[in-house]
PDB file of C-alpha atoms in Angstrom:
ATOM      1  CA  UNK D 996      29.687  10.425 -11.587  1.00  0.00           C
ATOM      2  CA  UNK D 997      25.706  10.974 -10.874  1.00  0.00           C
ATOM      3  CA  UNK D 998      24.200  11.603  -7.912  1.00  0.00           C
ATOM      4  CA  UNK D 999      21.597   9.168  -7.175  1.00  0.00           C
ATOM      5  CA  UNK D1000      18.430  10.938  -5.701  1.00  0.00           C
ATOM      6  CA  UNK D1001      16.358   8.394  -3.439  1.00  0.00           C
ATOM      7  CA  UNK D1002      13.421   8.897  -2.144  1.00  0.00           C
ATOM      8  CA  UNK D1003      13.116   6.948   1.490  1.00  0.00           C
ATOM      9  CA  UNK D1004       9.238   6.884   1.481  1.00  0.00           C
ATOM     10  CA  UNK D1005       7.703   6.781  -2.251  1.00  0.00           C
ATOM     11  CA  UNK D1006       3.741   6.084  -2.346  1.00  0.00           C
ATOM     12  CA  UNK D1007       4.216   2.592  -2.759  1.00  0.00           C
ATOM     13  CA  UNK D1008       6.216   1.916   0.091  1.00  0.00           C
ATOM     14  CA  UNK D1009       3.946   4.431   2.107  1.00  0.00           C
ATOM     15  CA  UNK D1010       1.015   2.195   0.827  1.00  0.00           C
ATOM     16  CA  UNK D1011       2.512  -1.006   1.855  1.00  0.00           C
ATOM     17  CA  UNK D1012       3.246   0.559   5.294  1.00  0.00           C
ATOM     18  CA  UNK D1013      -0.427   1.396   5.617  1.00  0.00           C
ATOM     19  CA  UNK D1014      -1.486  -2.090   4.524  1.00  0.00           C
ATOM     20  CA  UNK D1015       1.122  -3.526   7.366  1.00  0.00           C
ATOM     21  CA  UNK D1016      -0.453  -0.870  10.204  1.00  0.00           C
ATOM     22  CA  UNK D1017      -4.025  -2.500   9.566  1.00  0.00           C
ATOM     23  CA  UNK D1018      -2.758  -5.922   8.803  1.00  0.00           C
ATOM     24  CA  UNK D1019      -1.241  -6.028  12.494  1.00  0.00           C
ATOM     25  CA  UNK D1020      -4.063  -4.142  14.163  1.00  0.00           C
ATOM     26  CA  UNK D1021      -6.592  -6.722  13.256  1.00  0.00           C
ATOM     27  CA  UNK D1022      -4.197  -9.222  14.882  1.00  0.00           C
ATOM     28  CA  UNK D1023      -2.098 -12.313  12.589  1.00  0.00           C
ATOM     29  CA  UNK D1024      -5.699 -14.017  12.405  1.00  0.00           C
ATOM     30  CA  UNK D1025      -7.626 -11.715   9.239  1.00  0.00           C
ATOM     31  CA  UNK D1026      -9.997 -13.389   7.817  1.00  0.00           C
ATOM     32  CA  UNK D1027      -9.670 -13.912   3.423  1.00  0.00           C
ATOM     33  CA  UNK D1028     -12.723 -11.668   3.078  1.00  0.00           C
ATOM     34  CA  UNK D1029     -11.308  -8.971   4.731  1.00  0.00           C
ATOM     35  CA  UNK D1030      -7.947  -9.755   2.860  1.00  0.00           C
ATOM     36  CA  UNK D1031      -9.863 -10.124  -0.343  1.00  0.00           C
ATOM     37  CA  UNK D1032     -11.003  -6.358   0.769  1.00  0.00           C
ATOM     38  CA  UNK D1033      -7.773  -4.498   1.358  1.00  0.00           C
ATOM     39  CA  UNK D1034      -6.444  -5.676  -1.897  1.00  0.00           C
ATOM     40  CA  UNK D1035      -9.214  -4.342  -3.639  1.00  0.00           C
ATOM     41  CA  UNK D1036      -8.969  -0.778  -2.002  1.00  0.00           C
ATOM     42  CA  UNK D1037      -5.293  -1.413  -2.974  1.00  0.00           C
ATOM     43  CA  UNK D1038      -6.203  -1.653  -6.457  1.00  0.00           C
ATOM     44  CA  UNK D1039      -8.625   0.810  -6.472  1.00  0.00           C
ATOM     45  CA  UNK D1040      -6.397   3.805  -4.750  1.00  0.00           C
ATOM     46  CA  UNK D1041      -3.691   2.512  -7.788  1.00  0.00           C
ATOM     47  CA  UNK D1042      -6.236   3.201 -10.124  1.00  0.00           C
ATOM     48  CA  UNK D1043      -7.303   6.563  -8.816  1.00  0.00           C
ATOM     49  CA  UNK D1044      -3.323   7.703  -8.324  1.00  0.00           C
ATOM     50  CA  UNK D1045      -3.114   6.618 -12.460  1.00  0.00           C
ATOM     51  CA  UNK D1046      -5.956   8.744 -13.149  1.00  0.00           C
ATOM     52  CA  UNK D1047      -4.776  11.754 -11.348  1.00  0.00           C
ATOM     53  CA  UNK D1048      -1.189  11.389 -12.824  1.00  0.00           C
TER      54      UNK D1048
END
């Protein structure tokens, strides 16, 4: 039988963790543009970890 190797924090959960820290610092109220703003750093920092890999 194999042993499955997990990892508990990969970079996408890390990311999502990071998105959750600023989405509740800002409060339940964000506004879409600063929404709109995240998710574009979001995509952005995916691109950048593509390029590096």
């Amino acid at each position: 039988m194999k042993k499955l190797t997990t990892k508990p924090f990969t970079r996408r959960t890390l990311a999502y963790l990071l998105i959750l820290a600023f989405y509740t610092s800002w409060g339940y109220a964000v506004e879409e543009d600063e929404l709109l703003t995240l998710i574009r750093i979001c995509n952005f920092g995916k691109l950048s970890l593509k390029i590096m890999n």
